[in-house]
CSV table of C-alpha atoms in Angstrom, one decimal:
chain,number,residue,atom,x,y,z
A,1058,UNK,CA,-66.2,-95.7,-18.8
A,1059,UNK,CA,-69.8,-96.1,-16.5
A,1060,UNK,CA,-68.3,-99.3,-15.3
A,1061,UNK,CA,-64.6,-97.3,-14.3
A,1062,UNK,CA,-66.4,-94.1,-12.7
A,1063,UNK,CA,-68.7,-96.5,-10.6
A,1064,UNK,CA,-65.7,-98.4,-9.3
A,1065,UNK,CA,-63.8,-95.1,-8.9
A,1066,UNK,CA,-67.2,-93.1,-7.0
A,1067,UNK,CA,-67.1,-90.7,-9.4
A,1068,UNK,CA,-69.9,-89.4,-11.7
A,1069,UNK,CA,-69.4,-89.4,-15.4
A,1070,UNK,CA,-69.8,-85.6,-15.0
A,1071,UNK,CA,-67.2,-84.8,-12.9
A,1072,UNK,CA,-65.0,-87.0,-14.4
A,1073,UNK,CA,-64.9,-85.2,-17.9
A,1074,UNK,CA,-64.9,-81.9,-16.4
A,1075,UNK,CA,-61.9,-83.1,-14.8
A,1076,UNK,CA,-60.7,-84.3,-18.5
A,1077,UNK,CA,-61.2,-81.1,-19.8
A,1078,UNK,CA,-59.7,-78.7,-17.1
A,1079,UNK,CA,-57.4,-76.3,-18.3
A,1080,UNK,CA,-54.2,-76.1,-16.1
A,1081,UNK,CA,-54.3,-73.5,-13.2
A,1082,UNK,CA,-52.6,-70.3,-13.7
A,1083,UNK,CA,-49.5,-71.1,-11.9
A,1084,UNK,CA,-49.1,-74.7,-13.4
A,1085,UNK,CA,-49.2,-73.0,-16.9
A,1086,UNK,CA,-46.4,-70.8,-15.4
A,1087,UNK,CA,-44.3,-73.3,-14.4
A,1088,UNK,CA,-44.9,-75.4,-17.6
A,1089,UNK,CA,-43.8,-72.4,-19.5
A,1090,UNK,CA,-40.9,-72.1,-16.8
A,1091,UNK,CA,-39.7,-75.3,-17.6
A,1092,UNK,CA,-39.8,-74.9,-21.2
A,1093,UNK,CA,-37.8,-72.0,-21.2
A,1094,UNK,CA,-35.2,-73.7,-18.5
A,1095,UNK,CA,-35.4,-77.1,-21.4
A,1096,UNK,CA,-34.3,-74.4,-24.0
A,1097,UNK,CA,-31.6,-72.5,-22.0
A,1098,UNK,CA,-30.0,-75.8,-20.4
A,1099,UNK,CA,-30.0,-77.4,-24.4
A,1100,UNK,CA,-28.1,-74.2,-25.6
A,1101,UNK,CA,-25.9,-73.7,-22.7
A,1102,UNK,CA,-25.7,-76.9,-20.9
A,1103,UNK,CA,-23.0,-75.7,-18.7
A,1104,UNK,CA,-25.2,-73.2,-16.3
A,1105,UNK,CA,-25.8,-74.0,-13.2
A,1106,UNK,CA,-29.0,-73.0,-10.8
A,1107,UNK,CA,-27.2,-69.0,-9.7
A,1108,UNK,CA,-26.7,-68.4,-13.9
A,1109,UNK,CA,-30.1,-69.8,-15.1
A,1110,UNK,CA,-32.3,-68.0,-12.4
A,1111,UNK,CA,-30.8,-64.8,-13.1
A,1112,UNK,CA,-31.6,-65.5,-16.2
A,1113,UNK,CA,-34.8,-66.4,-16.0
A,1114,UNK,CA,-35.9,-63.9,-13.0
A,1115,UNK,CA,-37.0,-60.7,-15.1
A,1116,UNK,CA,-39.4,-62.6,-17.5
A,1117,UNK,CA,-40.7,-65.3,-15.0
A,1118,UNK,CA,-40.4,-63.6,-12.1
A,1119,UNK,CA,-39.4,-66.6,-10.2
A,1120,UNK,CA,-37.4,-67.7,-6.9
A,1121,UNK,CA,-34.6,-69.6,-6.6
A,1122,UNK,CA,-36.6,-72.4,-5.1
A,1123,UNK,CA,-38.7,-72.3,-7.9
A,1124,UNK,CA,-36.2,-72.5,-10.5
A,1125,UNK,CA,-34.3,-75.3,-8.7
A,1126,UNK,CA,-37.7,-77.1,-7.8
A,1127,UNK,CA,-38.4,-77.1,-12.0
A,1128,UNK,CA,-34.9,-78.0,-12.5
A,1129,UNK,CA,-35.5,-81.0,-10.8
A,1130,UNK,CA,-38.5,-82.1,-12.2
A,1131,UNK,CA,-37.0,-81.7,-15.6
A,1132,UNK,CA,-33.9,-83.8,-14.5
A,1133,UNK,CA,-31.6,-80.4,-15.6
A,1134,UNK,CA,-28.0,-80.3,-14.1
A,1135,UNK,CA,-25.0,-78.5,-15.4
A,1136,UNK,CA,-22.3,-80.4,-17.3
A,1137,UNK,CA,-19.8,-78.8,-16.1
A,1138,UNK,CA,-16.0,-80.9,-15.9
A,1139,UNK,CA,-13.0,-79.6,-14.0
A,1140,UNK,CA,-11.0,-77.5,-15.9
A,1141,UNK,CA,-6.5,-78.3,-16.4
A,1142,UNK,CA,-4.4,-76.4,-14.9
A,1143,UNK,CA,-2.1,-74.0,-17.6
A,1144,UNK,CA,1.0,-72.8,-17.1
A,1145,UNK,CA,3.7,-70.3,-18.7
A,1146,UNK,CA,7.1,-69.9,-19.1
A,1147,UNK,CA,8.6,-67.4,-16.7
A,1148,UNK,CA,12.2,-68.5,-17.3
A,1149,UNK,CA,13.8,-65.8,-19.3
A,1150,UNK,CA,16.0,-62.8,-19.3
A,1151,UNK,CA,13.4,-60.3,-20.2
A,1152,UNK,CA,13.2,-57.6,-17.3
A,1153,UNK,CA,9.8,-58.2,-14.8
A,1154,UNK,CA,7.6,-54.9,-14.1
A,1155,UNK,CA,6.6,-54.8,-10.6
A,1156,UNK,CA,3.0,-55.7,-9.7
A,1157,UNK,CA,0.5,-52.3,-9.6
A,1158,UNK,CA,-2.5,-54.4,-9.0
A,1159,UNK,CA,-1.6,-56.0,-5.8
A,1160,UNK,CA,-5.0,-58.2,-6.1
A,1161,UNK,CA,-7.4,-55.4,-6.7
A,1162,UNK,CA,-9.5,-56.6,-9.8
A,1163,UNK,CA,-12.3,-53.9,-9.3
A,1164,UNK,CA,-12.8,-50.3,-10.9
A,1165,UNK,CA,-15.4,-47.9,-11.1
A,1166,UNK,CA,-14.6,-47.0,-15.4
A,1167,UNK,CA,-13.5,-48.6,-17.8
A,1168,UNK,CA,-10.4,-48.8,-19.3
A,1169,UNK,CA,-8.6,-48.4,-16.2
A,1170,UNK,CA,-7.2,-51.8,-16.1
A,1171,UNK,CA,-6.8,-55.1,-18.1
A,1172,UNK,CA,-5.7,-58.6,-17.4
A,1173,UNK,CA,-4.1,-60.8,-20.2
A,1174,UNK,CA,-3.7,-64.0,-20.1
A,1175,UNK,CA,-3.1,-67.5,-22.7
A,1176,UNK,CA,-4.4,-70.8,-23.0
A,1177,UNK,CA,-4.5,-73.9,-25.4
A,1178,UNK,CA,-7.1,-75.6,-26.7
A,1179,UNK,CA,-6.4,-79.4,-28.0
A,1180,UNK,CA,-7.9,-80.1,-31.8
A,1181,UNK,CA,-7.4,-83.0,-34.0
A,1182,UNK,CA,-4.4,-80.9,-35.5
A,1183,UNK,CA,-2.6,-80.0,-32.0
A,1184,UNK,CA,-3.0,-77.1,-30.2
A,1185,UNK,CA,-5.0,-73.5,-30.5
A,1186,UNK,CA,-3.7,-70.6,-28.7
A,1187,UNK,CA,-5.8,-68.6,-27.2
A,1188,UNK,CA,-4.8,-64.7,-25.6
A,1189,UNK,CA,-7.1,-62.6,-24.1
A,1190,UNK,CA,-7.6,-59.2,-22.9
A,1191,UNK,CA,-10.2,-58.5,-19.9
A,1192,UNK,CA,-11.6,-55.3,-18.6
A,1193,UNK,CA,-11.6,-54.9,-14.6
A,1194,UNK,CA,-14.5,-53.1,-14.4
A,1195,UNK,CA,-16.8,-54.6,-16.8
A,1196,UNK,CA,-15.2,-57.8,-16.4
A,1197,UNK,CA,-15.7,-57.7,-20.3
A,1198,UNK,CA,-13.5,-59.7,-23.0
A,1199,UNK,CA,-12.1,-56.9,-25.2
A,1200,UNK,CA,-9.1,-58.0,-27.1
A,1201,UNK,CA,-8.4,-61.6,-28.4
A,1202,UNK,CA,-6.3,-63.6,-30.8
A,1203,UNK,CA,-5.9,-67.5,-31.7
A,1204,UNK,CA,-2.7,-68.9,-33.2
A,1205,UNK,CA,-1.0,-72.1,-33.7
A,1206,UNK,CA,2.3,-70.7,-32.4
A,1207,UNK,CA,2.2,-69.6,-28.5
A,1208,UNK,CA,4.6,-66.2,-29.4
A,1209,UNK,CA,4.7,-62.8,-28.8
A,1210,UNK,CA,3.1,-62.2,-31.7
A,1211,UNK,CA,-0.2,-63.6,-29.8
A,1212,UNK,CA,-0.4,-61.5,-27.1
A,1213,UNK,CA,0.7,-58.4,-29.1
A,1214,UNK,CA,-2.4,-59.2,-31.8
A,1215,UNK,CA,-4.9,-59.6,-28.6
A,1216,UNK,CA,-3.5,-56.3,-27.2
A,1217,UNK,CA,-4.0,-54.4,-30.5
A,1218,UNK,CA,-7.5,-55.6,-30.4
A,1219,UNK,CA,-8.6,-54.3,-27.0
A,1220,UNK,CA,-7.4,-51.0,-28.0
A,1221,UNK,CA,-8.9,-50.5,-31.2
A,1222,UNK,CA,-11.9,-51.7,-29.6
A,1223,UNK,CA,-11.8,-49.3,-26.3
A,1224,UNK,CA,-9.2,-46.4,-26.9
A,1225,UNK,CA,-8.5,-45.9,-23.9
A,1226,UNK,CA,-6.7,-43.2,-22.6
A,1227,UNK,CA,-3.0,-43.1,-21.6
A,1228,UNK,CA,-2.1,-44.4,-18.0
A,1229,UNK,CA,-3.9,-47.8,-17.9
A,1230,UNK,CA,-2.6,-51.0,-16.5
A,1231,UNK,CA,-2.2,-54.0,-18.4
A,1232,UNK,CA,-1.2,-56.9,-16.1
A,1233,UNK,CA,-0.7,-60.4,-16.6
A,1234,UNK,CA,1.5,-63.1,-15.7
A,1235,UNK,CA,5.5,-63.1,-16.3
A,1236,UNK,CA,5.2,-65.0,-19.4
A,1237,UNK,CA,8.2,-64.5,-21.9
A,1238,UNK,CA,5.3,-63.1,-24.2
A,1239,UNK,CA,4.5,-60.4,-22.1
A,1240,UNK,CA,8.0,-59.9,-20.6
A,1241,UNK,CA,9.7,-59.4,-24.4
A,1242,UNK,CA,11.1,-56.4,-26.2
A,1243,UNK,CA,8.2,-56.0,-28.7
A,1244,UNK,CA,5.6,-56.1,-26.0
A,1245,UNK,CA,7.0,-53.8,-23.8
A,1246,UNK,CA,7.5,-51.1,-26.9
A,1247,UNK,CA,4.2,-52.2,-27.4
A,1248,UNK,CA,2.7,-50.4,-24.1
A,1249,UNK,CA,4.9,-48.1,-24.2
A,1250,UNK,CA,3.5,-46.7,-27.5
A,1251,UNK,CA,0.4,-47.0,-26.3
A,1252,UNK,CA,0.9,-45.1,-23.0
A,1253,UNK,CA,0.0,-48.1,-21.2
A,1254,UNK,CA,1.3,-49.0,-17.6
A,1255,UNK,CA,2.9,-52.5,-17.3
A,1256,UNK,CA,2.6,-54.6,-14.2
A,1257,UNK,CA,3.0,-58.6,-13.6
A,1258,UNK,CA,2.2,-61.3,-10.7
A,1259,UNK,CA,4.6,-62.2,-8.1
A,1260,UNK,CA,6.7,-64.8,-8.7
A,1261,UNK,CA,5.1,-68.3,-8.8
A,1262,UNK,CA,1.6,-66.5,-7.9
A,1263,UNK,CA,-1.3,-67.4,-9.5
A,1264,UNK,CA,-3.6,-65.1,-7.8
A,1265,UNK,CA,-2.0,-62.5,-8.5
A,1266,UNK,CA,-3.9,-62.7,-11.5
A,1267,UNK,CA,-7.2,-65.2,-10.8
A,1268,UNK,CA,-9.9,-62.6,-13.0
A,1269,UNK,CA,-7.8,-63.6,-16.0
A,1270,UNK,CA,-7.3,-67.3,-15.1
A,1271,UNK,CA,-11.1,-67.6,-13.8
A,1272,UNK,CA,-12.3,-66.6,-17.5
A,1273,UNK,CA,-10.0,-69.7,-18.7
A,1274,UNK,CA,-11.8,-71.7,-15.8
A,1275,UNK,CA,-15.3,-70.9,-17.2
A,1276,UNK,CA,-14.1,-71.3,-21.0
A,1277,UNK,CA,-12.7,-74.8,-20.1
A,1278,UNK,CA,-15.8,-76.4,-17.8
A,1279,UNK,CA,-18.4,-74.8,-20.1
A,1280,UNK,CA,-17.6,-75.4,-23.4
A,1281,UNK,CA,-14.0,-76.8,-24.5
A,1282,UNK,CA,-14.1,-80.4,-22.2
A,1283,UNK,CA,-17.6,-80.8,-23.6
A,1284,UNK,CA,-16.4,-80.8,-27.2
A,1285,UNK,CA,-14.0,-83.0,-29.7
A,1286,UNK,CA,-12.3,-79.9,-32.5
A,1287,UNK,CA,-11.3,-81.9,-35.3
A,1288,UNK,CA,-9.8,-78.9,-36.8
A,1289,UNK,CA,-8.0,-75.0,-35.3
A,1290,UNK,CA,-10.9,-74.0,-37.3
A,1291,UNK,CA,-13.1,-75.5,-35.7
A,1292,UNK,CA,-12.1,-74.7,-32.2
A,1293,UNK,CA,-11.7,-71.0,-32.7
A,1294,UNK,CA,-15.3,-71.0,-34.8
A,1295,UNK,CA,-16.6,-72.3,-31.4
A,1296,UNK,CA,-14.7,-70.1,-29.1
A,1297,UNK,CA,-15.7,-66.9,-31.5
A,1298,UNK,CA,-19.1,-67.6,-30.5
A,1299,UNK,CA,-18.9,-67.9,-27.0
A,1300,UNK,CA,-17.1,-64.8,-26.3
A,1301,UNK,CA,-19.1,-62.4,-28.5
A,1302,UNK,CA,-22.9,-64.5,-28.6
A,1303,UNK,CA,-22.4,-65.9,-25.1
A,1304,UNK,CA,-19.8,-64.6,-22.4
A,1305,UNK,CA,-20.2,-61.0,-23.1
A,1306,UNK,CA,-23.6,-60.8,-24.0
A,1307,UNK,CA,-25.5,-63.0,-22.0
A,1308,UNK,CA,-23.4,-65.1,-19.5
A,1309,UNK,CA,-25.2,-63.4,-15.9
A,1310,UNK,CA,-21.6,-62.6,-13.8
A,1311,UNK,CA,-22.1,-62.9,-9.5
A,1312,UNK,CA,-19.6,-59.7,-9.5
A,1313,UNK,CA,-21.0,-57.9,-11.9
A,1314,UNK,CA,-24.8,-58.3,-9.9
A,1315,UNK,CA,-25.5,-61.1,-12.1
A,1316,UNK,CA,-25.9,-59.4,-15.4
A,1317,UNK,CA,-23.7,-59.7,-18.5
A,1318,UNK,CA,-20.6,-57.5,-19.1
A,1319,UNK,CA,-22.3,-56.0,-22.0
A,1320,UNK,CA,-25.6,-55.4,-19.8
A,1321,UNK,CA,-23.3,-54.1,-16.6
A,1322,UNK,CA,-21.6,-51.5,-19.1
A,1323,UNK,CA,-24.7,-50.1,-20.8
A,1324,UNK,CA,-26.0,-49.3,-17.0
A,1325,UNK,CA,-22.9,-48.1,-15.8
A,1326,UNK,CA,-23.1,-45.6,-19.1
A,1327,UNK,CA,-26.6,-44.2,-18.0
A,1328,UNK,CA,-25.6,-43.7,-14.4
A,1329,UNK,CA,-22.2,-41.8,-15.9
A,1330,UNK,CA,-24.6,-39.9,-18.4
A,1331,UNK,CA,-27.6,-39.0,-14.8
């Protein structure tokens, strides 16, 4: 060691004080930082730098820089893949309701409008169905069902969930696609019984309806094409979780002000109850 610090210039002192020196203040926050970032990234490998520095902001009270600067140095990316394109069957007989939305997905309450939309998920046994209901204000997932049949009886079971769930009041709009599941007899009774309004995309427009396809978007990159579902059961264990532990919950949302749909809602029910 004598014969290392004389080569070096160094005294023997200054050396082990040097061996001994706690981290600065600000390097123990960023290692902390990074830890937290290692933990997030390992649960939820599909965020990218916007979703994990909201995240982190209100502990850490970090910059963007900073959380892309740690990101870096703890070789963290997002695993996100591209997600396949779904489509329905609007061929039928069934009558159309006209569109009430006209590509306005955003409402001061809740409960004024909903989105519905279904996708499949591939498993070792063939295809999960997946409907969903979504709140246009909260941007919330309220109703849901899985099936292995792509029916009516789907969308009618994901429908009965979001209302038991939310009661909402009569006059709200349920929109989706023109699907035969959402154009048939059963659901339209449905609605009606419910008092809810009934309005549909434009033919052969997608947009018309992107808040509901844009869930199935984030669903797809984030956890489906990163996973192999031997098993339905499997599949809709896993897609169970992220809806109620993950997407709800915790998944930051840029339109919401990048906070969670559960988060946005509690806040917009104090600034109802000021």
């Amino acid at each position: 060691m004598e014969q290392a610090c004389r080569t070096l210039e160094i005294s023997r002192s200054g050396y082990y004080d040097w061996l001994h020196r706690k981290p600065c203040v600000r390097e123990q926050r960023n290692q902390a930082l990074k830890r937290k970032l290692v933990e997030l990234h390992q649960k939820y490998p599909a965020l990218g730098l916007d979703s994990l520095y909201h995240l982190l902001k209100p502990d850490f009270g970090c910059s963007r820089k900073r959380v892309h600067r740690q990101m870096r140095l703890a070789g963290i990316c997002s695993a996100r893949h591209r997600a396949y394109k779904v489509t329905t069957n609007s061929k039928h007989s069934h009558p159309v309701a006209s569109n009430l939305l006209k590509r306005n997905f955003f409402f001061e309450r809740t409960n004024q409008a909903w989105v519905g939309d279904i996708t499949y998920i591939p498993t070792g046994e063939g295809w999960l169905y997946l409907a969903i209901v979504k709140d246009l204000c909260t941007r919330k997932i309220v109703g849901y069902a899985f099936s292995d049949r792509i029916d009516t009886s789907l969308t009618l079971a994901a429908l009965d969930m979001a209302v038991c769930r939310c009661k909402p009041s009569t006059g709200l709009i349920f929109h989706s696609d023109r699907g035969v599941q959402y154009a048939a007899r059963a659901f339209r009774e449905r609605l009606a019984t419910y008092g809810i309004r009934q309005s549909m995309s434009r033919k052969g427009d997608p947009y018309d309806n992107a808040v509901a396809e844009n869930f199935f978007s984030c669903l797809k990159c984030e956890l489906i094409h990163l996973k192999q579902y031997p098993t339905r059961a499997s599949a809709q264990a896993d897609v169970f979780s992220y809806l109620e532990a993950f997407y709800n919950s915790v998944r930051p949302h840029s339109a919401l002000g990048w906070v969670s749909p559960v988060q946005f809602e509690k806040n917009l029910l104090a600034a109802q109850a000021a």
